PDB file of C-alpha atoms in Angstrom:
ATOM      1  CA  GLY D   1      19.635  -3.478  55.700  1.00 45.00           C
ATOM      2  CA  GLN D   2      16.308  -2.903  54.009  1.00 59.00           C
ATOM      3  CA  ASN D   3      15.997  -1.706  50.404  1.00 87.00           C
ATOM      4  CA  ILE D   4      12.495  -0.534  49.647  1.00 93.00           C
ATOM      5  CA  ASP D   5      11.397   0.467  46.178  1.00 95.00           C
ATOM      6  CA  GLN D   6       8.204   2.245  45.183  1.00 96.00           C
ATOM      7  CA  PRO D   7       7.379   4.225  42.046  1.00 97.00           C
ATOM      8  CA  THR D   8       7.891   7.921  42.628  1.00 95.00           C
ATOM      9  CA  GLU D   9       4.720   9.145  40.965  1.00 97.00           C
ATOM     10  CA  MET D  10       1.496   7.774  39.507  1.00 98.00           C
ATOM     11  CA  THR D  11      -1.484   9.377  37.864  1.00 97.00           C
ATOM     12  CA  ALA D  12      -4.980   7.926  37.560  1.00 97.00           C
ATOM     13  CA  THR D  13      -8.493   9.016  36.672  1.00 97.00           C
ATOM     14  CA  GLU D  14     -11.363   9.498  39.095  1.00 97.00           C
ATOM     15  CA  GLY D  15     -13.420   6.308  39.356  1.00 97.00           C
ATOM     16  CA  ALA D  16     -10.611   4.085  38.107  1.00 97.00           C
ATOM     17  CA  ILE D  17      -8.484   1.467  39.879  1.00 97.00           C
ATOM     18  CA  VAL D  18      -4.790   1.952  40.639  1.00 98.00           C
ATOM     19  CA  GLN D  19      -2.169  -0.431  42.004  1.00 98.00           C
ATOM     20  CA  ILE D  20       0.876   0.891  43.862  1.00 98.00           C
ATOM     21  CA  ASN D  21       3.721  -1.601  44.138  1.00 98.00           C
ATOM     22  CA  CYS D  22       6.364  -1.948  46.821  1.00 97.00           C
ATOM     23  CA  THR D  23       9.328  -4.304  46.681  1.00 97.00           C
ATOM     24  CA  TYR D  24      11.738  -4.841  49.520  1.00 94.00           C
ATOM     25  CA  GLN D  25      14.827  -6.715  50.573  1.00 90.00           C
ATOM     26  CA  THR D  26      15.348  -7.290  54.259  1.00 81.00           C
ATOM     27  CA  SER D  27      17.308  -9.564  56.521  1.00 76.00           C
ATOM     28  CA  GLY D  28      14.345 -10.012  58.822  1.00 77.00           C
ATOM     29  CA  PHE D  29      10.662  -9.414  58.370  1.00 83.00           C
ATOM     30  CA  ASN D  30       7.624  -9.049  60.611  1.00 82.00           C
ATOM     31  CA  GLY D  31       5.120  -7.368  58.363  1.00 89.00           C
ATOM     32  CA  LEU D  32       4.437  -4.529  55.987  1.00 92.00           C
ATOM     33  CA  PHE D  33       2.479  -1.344  56.613  1.00 92.00           C
ATOM     34  CA  TRP D  34       0.870   1.062  54.171  1.00 95.00           C
ATOM     35  CA  TYR D  35       0.339   4.672  55.210  1.00 95.00           C
ATOM     36  CA  GLN D  36      -1.358   7.553  53.426  1.00 97.00           C
ATOM     37  CA  GLN D  37       0.038  11.055  53.697  1.00 96.00           C
ATOM     38  CA  HIS D  38      -1.722  14.106  52.303  1.00 97.00           C
ATOM     39  CA  ALA D  39       0.446  17.099  51.475  1.00 94.00           C
ATOM     40  CA  GLY D  40       1.364  19.015  54.595  1.00 91.00           C
ATOM     41  CA  GLU D  41      -0.149  16.424  56.919  1.00 94.00           C
ATOM     42  CA  ALA D  42       1.009  13.467  58.982  1.00 94.00           C
ATOM     43  CA  PRO D  43       0.983   9.860  57.740  1.00 94.00           C
ATOM     44  CA  THR D  44      -2.115   7.877  58.658  1.00 94.00           C
ATOM     45  CA  PHE D  45      -2.420   4.100  58.854  1.00 91.00           C
ATOM     46  CA  LEU D  46      -4.084   2.217  55.997  1.00 94.00           C
ATOM     47  CA  SER D  47      -3.183  -1.457  56.369  1.00 92.00           C
ATOM     48  CA  TYR D  48      -0.854  -4.026  57.866  1.00 91.00           C
ATOM     49  CA  ASN D  49      -0.004  -7.372  56.238  1.00 93.00           C
ATOM     50  CA  VAL D  50       1.776 -10.174  58.048  1.00 90.00           C
ATOM     51  CA  LEU D  51       0.669 -13.241  56.101  1.00 92.00           C
ATOM     52  CA  ASP D  52       0.678 -13.791  52.363  1.00 95.00           C
ATOM     53  CA  GLY D  53      -2.466 -12.811  50.554  1.00 96.00           C
ATOM     54  CA  LEU D  54      -4.920 -10.032  50.054  1.00 96.00           C
ATOM     55  CA  GLU D  55      -6.506  -7.978  52.819  1.00 93.00           C
ATOM     56  CA  GLU D  56      -9.510  -5.930  51.805  1.00 92.00           C
ATOM     57  CA  LYS D  57     -10.780  -2.885  53.631  1.00 88.00           C
ATOM     58  CA  GLY D  58     -13.429  -0.970  51.780  1.00 93.00           C
ATOM     59  CA  ARG D  59     -12.050   0.665  48.660  1.00 96.00           C
ATOM     60  CA  PHE D  60      -8.489  -0.168  49.697  1.00 96.00           C
ATOM     61  CA  SER D  61      -6.830  -3.593  49.560  1.00 96.00           C
ATOM     62  CA  SER D  62      -3.269  -4.632  50.307  1.00 97.00           C
ATOM     63  CA  PHE D  63      -1.430  -7.712  49.113  1.00 97.00           C
ATOM     64  CA  LEU D  64       1.721  -9.353  50.399  1.00 97.00           C
ATOM     65  CA  SER D  65       4.032 -12.055  49.084  1.00 96.00           C
ATOM     66  CA  ARG D  66       6.737 -12.730  51.654  1.00 94.00           C
ATOM     67  CA  SER D  67       8.675 -15.102  49.398  1.00 92.00           C
ATOM     68  CA  LYS D  68       8.878 -12.520  46.630  1.00 94.00           C
ATOM     69  CA  GLY D  69       9.456  -9.504  48.871  1.00 94.00           C
ATOM     70  CA  TYR D  70       6.529  -7.792  47.211  1.00 95.00           C
ATOM     71  CA  SER D  71       3.433  -5.909  48.236  1.00 97.00           C
ATOM     72  CA  TYR D  72       0.873  -3.749  46.539  1.00 98.00           C
ATOM     73  CA  LEU D  73      -1.847  -1.351  47.568  1.00 98.00           C
ATOM     74  CA  LEU D  74      -4.962  -1.415  45.411  1.00 98.00           C
ATOM     75  CA  LEU D  75      -7.275   1.582  45.385  1.00 97.00           C
ATOM     76  CA  LYS D  76     -10.671   1.173  43.764  1.00 97.00           C
ATOM     77  CA  GLU D  77     -13.272   3.729  42.696  1.00 97.00           C
ATOM     78  CA  LEU D  78     -10.710   6.490  42.957  1.00 98.00           C
ATOM     79  CA  GLN D  79     -11.820   9.802  44.381  1.00 97.00           C
ATOM     80  CA  MET D  80     -10.123  13.181  44.148  1.00 97.00           C
ATOM     81  CA  LYS D  81      -9.392  13.030  47.872  1.00 97.00           C
ATOM     82  CA  ASP D  82      -7.210   9.957  47.272  1.00 98.00           C
ATOM     83  CA  SER D  83      -4.548  12.253  45.813  1.00 98.00           C
ATOM     84  CA  ALA D  84      -1.760  11.800  48.342  1.00 98.00           C
ATOM     85  CA  SER D  85       1.545  10.098  48.975  1.00 97.00           C
ATOM     86  CA  TYR D  86       1.416   6.387  49.825  1.00 98.00           C
ATOM     87  CA  LEU D  87       4.221   5.013  51.957  1.00 96.00           C
ATOM     88  CA  CYS D  88       5.057   1.362  52.444  1.00 95.00           C
ATOM     89  CA  ALA D  89       6.980   0.506  55.596  1.00 92.00           C
ATOM     90  CA  VAL D  90       8.804  -2.750  56.202  1.00 91.00           C
ATOM     91  CA  SER D  91       8.887  -3.903  59.811  1.00 85.00           C
ATOM     92  CA  LYS D  92      11.324  -6.079  61.640  1.00 78.00           C
ATOM     93  CA  THR D  93      11.518  -6.533  65.351  1.00 69.00           C
ATOM     94  CA  GLY D  94      11.335  -3.189  67.050  1.00 62.00           C
ATOM     95  CA  LYS D  95      11.515  -0.854  64.097  1.00 73.00           C
ATOM     96  CA  SER D  96      10.142  -0.027  60.680  1.00 81.00           C
ATOM     97  CA  THR D  97      11.789   1.462  57.636  1.00 87.00           C
ATOM     98  CA  PHE D  98       9.730   3.581  55.283  1.00 91.00           C
ATOM     99  CA  GLY D  99       9.960   3.729  51.526  1.00 93.00           C
ATOM    100  CA  ASP D 100      10.199   7.114  49.856  1.00 93.00           C
ATOM    101  CA  GLY D 101       6.512   7.049  48.996  1.00 95.00           C
ATOM    102  CA  THR D 102       4.470   7.143  45.809  1.00 97.00           C
ATOM    103  CA  THR D 103       2.718  10.393  44.989  1.00 97.00           C
ATOM    104  CA  LEU D 104      -0.659   9.608  43.460  1.00 98.00           C
ATOM    105  CA  THR D 105      -2.505  12.268  41.509  1.00 98.00           C
ATOM    106  CA  VAL D 106      -6.163  11.622  40.734  1.00 98.00           C
ATOM    107  CA  LYS D 107      -7.519  13.601  37.797  1.00 97.00           C
ATOM    108  CA  PRO D 108     -11.161  14.253  36.930  1.00 95.00           C
TER     109      PRO D 108
ATOM    110  CA  ASP Y   1      -8.538  11.089  72.799  1.00 64.00           C
ATOM    111  CA  ALA Y   2      -6.858  14.159  71.309  1.00 81.00           C
ATOM    112  CA  GLY Y   3      -4.278  12.091  69.484  1.00 94.00           C
ATOM    113  CA  VAL Y   4      -0.561  12.774  69.502  1.00 97.00           C
ATOM    114  CA  ILE Y   5       0.150  16.409  70.281  1.00 97.00           C
ATOM    115  CA  GLN Y   6       3.246  18.232  69.088  1.00 98.00           C
ATOM    116  CA  SER Y   7       4.483  21.739  69.702  1.00 97.00           C
ATOM    117  CA  PRO Y   8       5.369  24.060  68.228  1.00 97.00           C
ATOM    118  CA  ARG Y   9       3.781  23.456  64.824  1.00 97.00           C
ATOM    119  CA  HIS Y  10       6.250  25.758  63.138  1.00 97.00           C
ATOM    120  CA  GLU Y  11       9.679  26.913  64.254  1.00 97.00           C
ATOM    121  CA  VAL Y  12      12.004  29.307  62.511  1.00 97.00           C
ATOM    122  CA  THR Y  13      15.394  29.844  64.064  1.00 96.00           C
ATOM    123  CA  GLU Y  14      18.879  30.918  63.190  1.00 97.00           C
ATOM    124  CA  MET Y  15      21.866  28.661  62.799  1.00 97.00           C
ATOM    125  CA  GLY Y  16      23.562  27.973  66.109  1.00 96.00           C
ATOM    126  CA  GLN Y  17      20.446  28.344  68.227  1.00 97.00           C
ATOM    127  CA  GLU Y  18      19.016  25.602  70.405  1.00 97.00           C
ATOM    128  CA  VAL Y  19      15.707  24.095  69.298  1.00 98.00           C
ATOM    129  CA  THR Y  20      13.389  22.012  71.476  1.00 98.00           C
ATOM    130  CA  LEU Y  21      10.490  20.068  70.017  1.00 98.00           C
ATOM    131  CA  ARG Y  22       7.802  18.641  72.265  1.00 98.00           C
ATOM    132  CA  CYS Y  23       5.486  15.667  72.063  1.00 98.00           C
ATOM    133  CA  LYS Y  24       2.616  14.255  74.092  1.00 98.00           C
ATOM    134  CA  PRO Y  25       1.758  10.689  73.057  1.00 97.00           C
ATOM    135  CA  ILE Y  26      -1.664   9.082  73.178  1.00 95.00           C
ATOM    136  CA  SER Y  27      -2.453   8.049  76.725  1.00 95.00           C
ATOM    137  CA  GLY Y  28      -1.730   4.367  77.325  1.00 93.00           C
ATOM    138  CA  HIS Y  29       0.669   3.979  74.429  1.00 93.00           C
ATOM    139  CA  ASP Y  30       3.932   2.397  75.546  1.00 91.00           C
ATOM    140  CA  TYR Y  31       5.998   3.303  72.481  1.00 92.00           C
ATOM    141  CA  LEU Y  32       7.039   6.734  71.276  1.00 94.00           C
ATOM    142  CA  PHE Y  33       8.921   7.481  68.062  1.00 94.00           C
ATOM    143  CA  TRP Y  34      10.627  10.559  66.637  1.00 96.00           C
ATOM    144  CA  TYR Y  35      10.901  10.851  62.853  1.00 95.00           C
ATOM    145  CA  ARG Y  36      12.344  13.402  60.464  1.00 96.00           C
ATOM    146  CA  GLN Y  37      10.977  13.909  56.961  1.00 95.00           C
ATOM    147  CA  THR Y  38      12.692  15.697  54.090  1.00 94.00           C
ATOM    148  CA  MET Y  39      12.272  15.582  50.349  1.00 89.00           C
ATOM    149  CA  MET Y  40      15.758  14.188  49.923  1.00 88.00           C
ATOM    150  CA  ARG Y  41      15.730  11.475  52.567  1.00 88.00           C
ATOM    151  CA  GLY Y  42      12.054  10.694  53.070  1.00 90.00           C
ATOM    152  CA  LEU Y  43      10.766   9.620  56.482  1.00 92.00           C
ATOM    153  CA  GLU Y  44      13.573   8.558  58.811  1.00 91.00           C
ATOM    154  CA  LEU Y  45      13.288   7.090  62.288  1.00 91.00           C
ATOM    155  CA  LEU Y  46      15.532   9.008  64.680  1.00 94.00           C
ATOM    156  CA  ILE Y  47      14.870   7.316  68.019  1.00 94.00           C
ATOM    157  CA  TYR Y  48      12.191   5.378  69.844  1.00 92.00           C
ATOM    158  CA  PHE Y  49      11.270   4.784  73.468  1.00 94.00           C
ATOM    159  CA  ASN Y  50       9.516   1.925  75.218  1.00 92.00           C
ATOM    160  CA  ASN Y  51       8.049   2.748  78.630  1.00 94.00           C
ATOM    161  CA  ASN Y  52      10.096   5.968  78.695  1.00 95.00           C
ATOM    162  CA  VAL Y  53      13.382   4.171  78.050  1.00 95.00           C
ATOM    163  CA  PRO Y  54      15.311   4.870  74.820  1.00 94.00           C
ATOM    164  CA  ILE Y  55      15.583   1.594  72.907  1.00 90.00           C
ATOM    165  CA  ASP Y  56      17.191   2.494  69.601  1.00 88.00           C
ATOM    166  CA  ASP Y  57      18.824   5.822  68.821  1.00 91.00           C
ATOM    167  CA  SER Y  58      20.818   4.623  65.839  1.00 88.00           C
ATOM    168  CA  GLY Y  59      18.946   7.040  63.596  1.00 89.00           C
ATOM    169  CA  MET Y  60      20.009  10.134  65.517  1.00 93.00           C
ATOM    170  CA  PRO Y  61      22.223  11.966  63.033  1.00 86.00           C
ATOM    171  CA  GLU Y  62      24.876  13.235  65.417  1.00 84.00           C
ATOM    172  CA  ASP Y  63      25.632  14.442  68.901  1.00 90.00           C
ATOM    173  CA  ARG Y  64      23.817  17.700  68.290  1.00 95.00           C
ATOM    174  CA  PHE Y  65      20.569  15.749  68.589  1.00 97.00           C
ATOM    175  CA  SER Y  66      19.256  14.457  71.902  1.00 97.00           C
ATOM    176  CA  ALA Y  67      15.896  13.105  73.046  1.00 97.00           C
ATOM    177  CA  LYS Y  68      14.376  12.541  76.446  1.00 97.00           C
ATOM    178  CA  MET Y  69      11.204  11.059  77.836  1.00 97.00           C
ATOM    179  CA  PRO Y  70      10.955  12.009  81.518  1.00 97.00           C
ATOM    180  CA  ASN Y  71       7.491  10.469  81.897  1.00 95.00           C
ATOM    181  CA  ALA Y  72       4.861   8.552  79.959  1.00 95.00           C
ATOM    182  CA  SER Y  73       3.120  11.669  78.709  1.00 95.00           C
ATOM    183  CA  PHE Y  74       5.969  13.846  77.506  1.00 97.00           C
ATOM    184  CA  SER Y  75       9.026  13.707  75.286  1.00 98.00           C
ATOM    185  CA  THR Y  76      11.423  16.258  73.855  1.00 98.00           C
ATOM    186  CA  LEU Y  77      13.784  16.300  70.896  1.00 98.00           C
ATOM    187  CA  LYS Y  78      16.542  18.872  71.196  1.00 98.00           C
ATOM    188  CA  ILE Y  79      18.955  20.145  68.582  1.00 97.00           C
ATOM    189  CA  GLN Y  80      21.926  22.129  69.854  1.00 97.00           C
ATOM    190  CA  PRO Y  81      23.395  23.865  67.943  1.00 96.00           C
ATOM    191  CA  SER Y  82      21.009  23.845  64.999  1.00 96.00           C
ATOM    192  CA  GLU Y  83      22.208  23.956  61.392  1.00 96.00           C
ATOM    193  CA  PRO Y  84      20.408  24.762  58.112  1.00 97.00           C
ATOM    194  CA  ARG Y  85      20.544  21.076  57.082  1.00 95.00           C
ATOM    195  CA  ASP Y  86      18.345  20.267  60.084  1.00 96.00           C
ATOM    196  CA  SER Y  87      15.434  21.978  58.347  1.00 97.00           C
ATOM    197  CA  ALA Y  88      12.702  19.348  58.021  1.00 97.00           C
ATOM    198  CA  VAL Y  89       9.361  18.246  59.379  1.00 97.00           C
ATOM    199  CA  TYR Y  90       9.758  16.358  62.633  1.00 98.00           C
ATOM    200  CA  PHE Y  91       7.019  13.900  63.508  1.00 97.00           C
ATOM    201  CA  CYS Y  92       6.329  12.242  66.808  1.00 97.00           C
ATOM    202  CA  ALA Y  93       4.305   9.010  66.785  1.00 94.00           C
ATOM    203  CA  SER Y  94       3.072   6.595  69.418  1.00 94.00           C
ATOM    204  CA  SER Y  95       1.774   3.034  69.469  1.00 91.00           C
ATOM    205  CA  LEU Y  96       0.445   0.458  71.885  1.00 89.00           C
ATOM    206  CA  GLY Y  97       2.930  -2.193  70.850  1.00 81.00           C
ATOM    207  CA  PRO Y  98       6.270  -2.471  69.092  1.00 74.00           C
ATOM    208  CA  GLN Y  99       6.783  -0.687  65.806  1.00 64.00           C
ATOM    209  CA  GLY Y 100       7.077  -3.948  63.979  1.00 60.00           C
ATOM    210  CA  THR Y 101       3.646  -5.182  64.923  1.00 66.00           C
ATOM    211  CA  ASP Y 102       1.429  -2.281  65.834  1.00 75.00           C
ATOM    212  CA  THR Y 103      -0.059   0.760  64.166  1.00 84.00           C
ATOM    213  CA  GLN Y 104       1.651   4.049  64.788  1.00 88.00           C
ATOM    214  CA  TYR Y 105      -0.348   7.228  65.280  1.00 93.00           C
ATOM    215  CA  PHE Y 106       1.465  10.318  64.086  1.00 95.00           C
ATOM    216  CA  GLY Y 107       1.264  13.816  65.461  1.00 96.00           C
ATOM    217  CA  PRO Y 108       0.774  16.780  63.116  1.00 96.00           C
ATOM    218  CA  GLY Y 109       4.502  17.448  62.962  1.00 97.00           C
ATOM    219  CA  THR Y 110       6.765  20.412  63.632  1.00 98.00           C
ATOM    220  CA  ARG Y 111       8.063  22.216  60.564  1.00 97.00           C
ATOM    221  CA  LEU Y 112      11.550  23.430  61.448  1.00 98.00           C
ATOM    222  CA  THR Y 113      13.387  26.011  59.391  1.00 98.00           C
ATOM    223  CA  VAL Y 114      16.955  26.873  60.320  1.00 97.00           C
ATOM    224  CA  LEU Y 115      18.248  29.990  58.591  1.00 96.00           C
TER     225      LEU Y 115
END
């Protein structure tokens, strides 16, 4: 099976940097996705990591360590619109399993 | 492209009634997924199709749930009979490649309330 752990909630200040962690245990592994989901809306794709290391995409970066079963999503220069739930999803052949998500609240 | 289209957006029904949710994937996407999201259980994969063929339905909760994909541009998820515990948001998603390697594009979801 796949156990995926994320913090339930986080709070940060506008303009700051926040790191959302995701740890997982899985019997097989292809890659790890991060999705953003605003309240009442559908999840939207943020990033996909297959290899170890950091992938940067604008204000968002995602890191993966396959040996440690660990990933994080780094959000820089936080904006109010970044208040949302952030879901990590662990993929093995054919299917993904989503974590419960981390609700991020950005305060002025 | 209009993205993944789902209908209805909201559905309120009474226990015991049949409910049919509909999905039109993005044109050219070979994979279609049905998810259910609740506060208690998060986002759960119910079933997925590849080229209209069901590949994995291990997430379907019980025999009351069934899904079909008669062609590449249409899929349905049916609940018969519905129960209050089926209340959730049901998302349809599609992708070019397998779930493990390709980005999924989600529809807006159907919010189902069973009274």
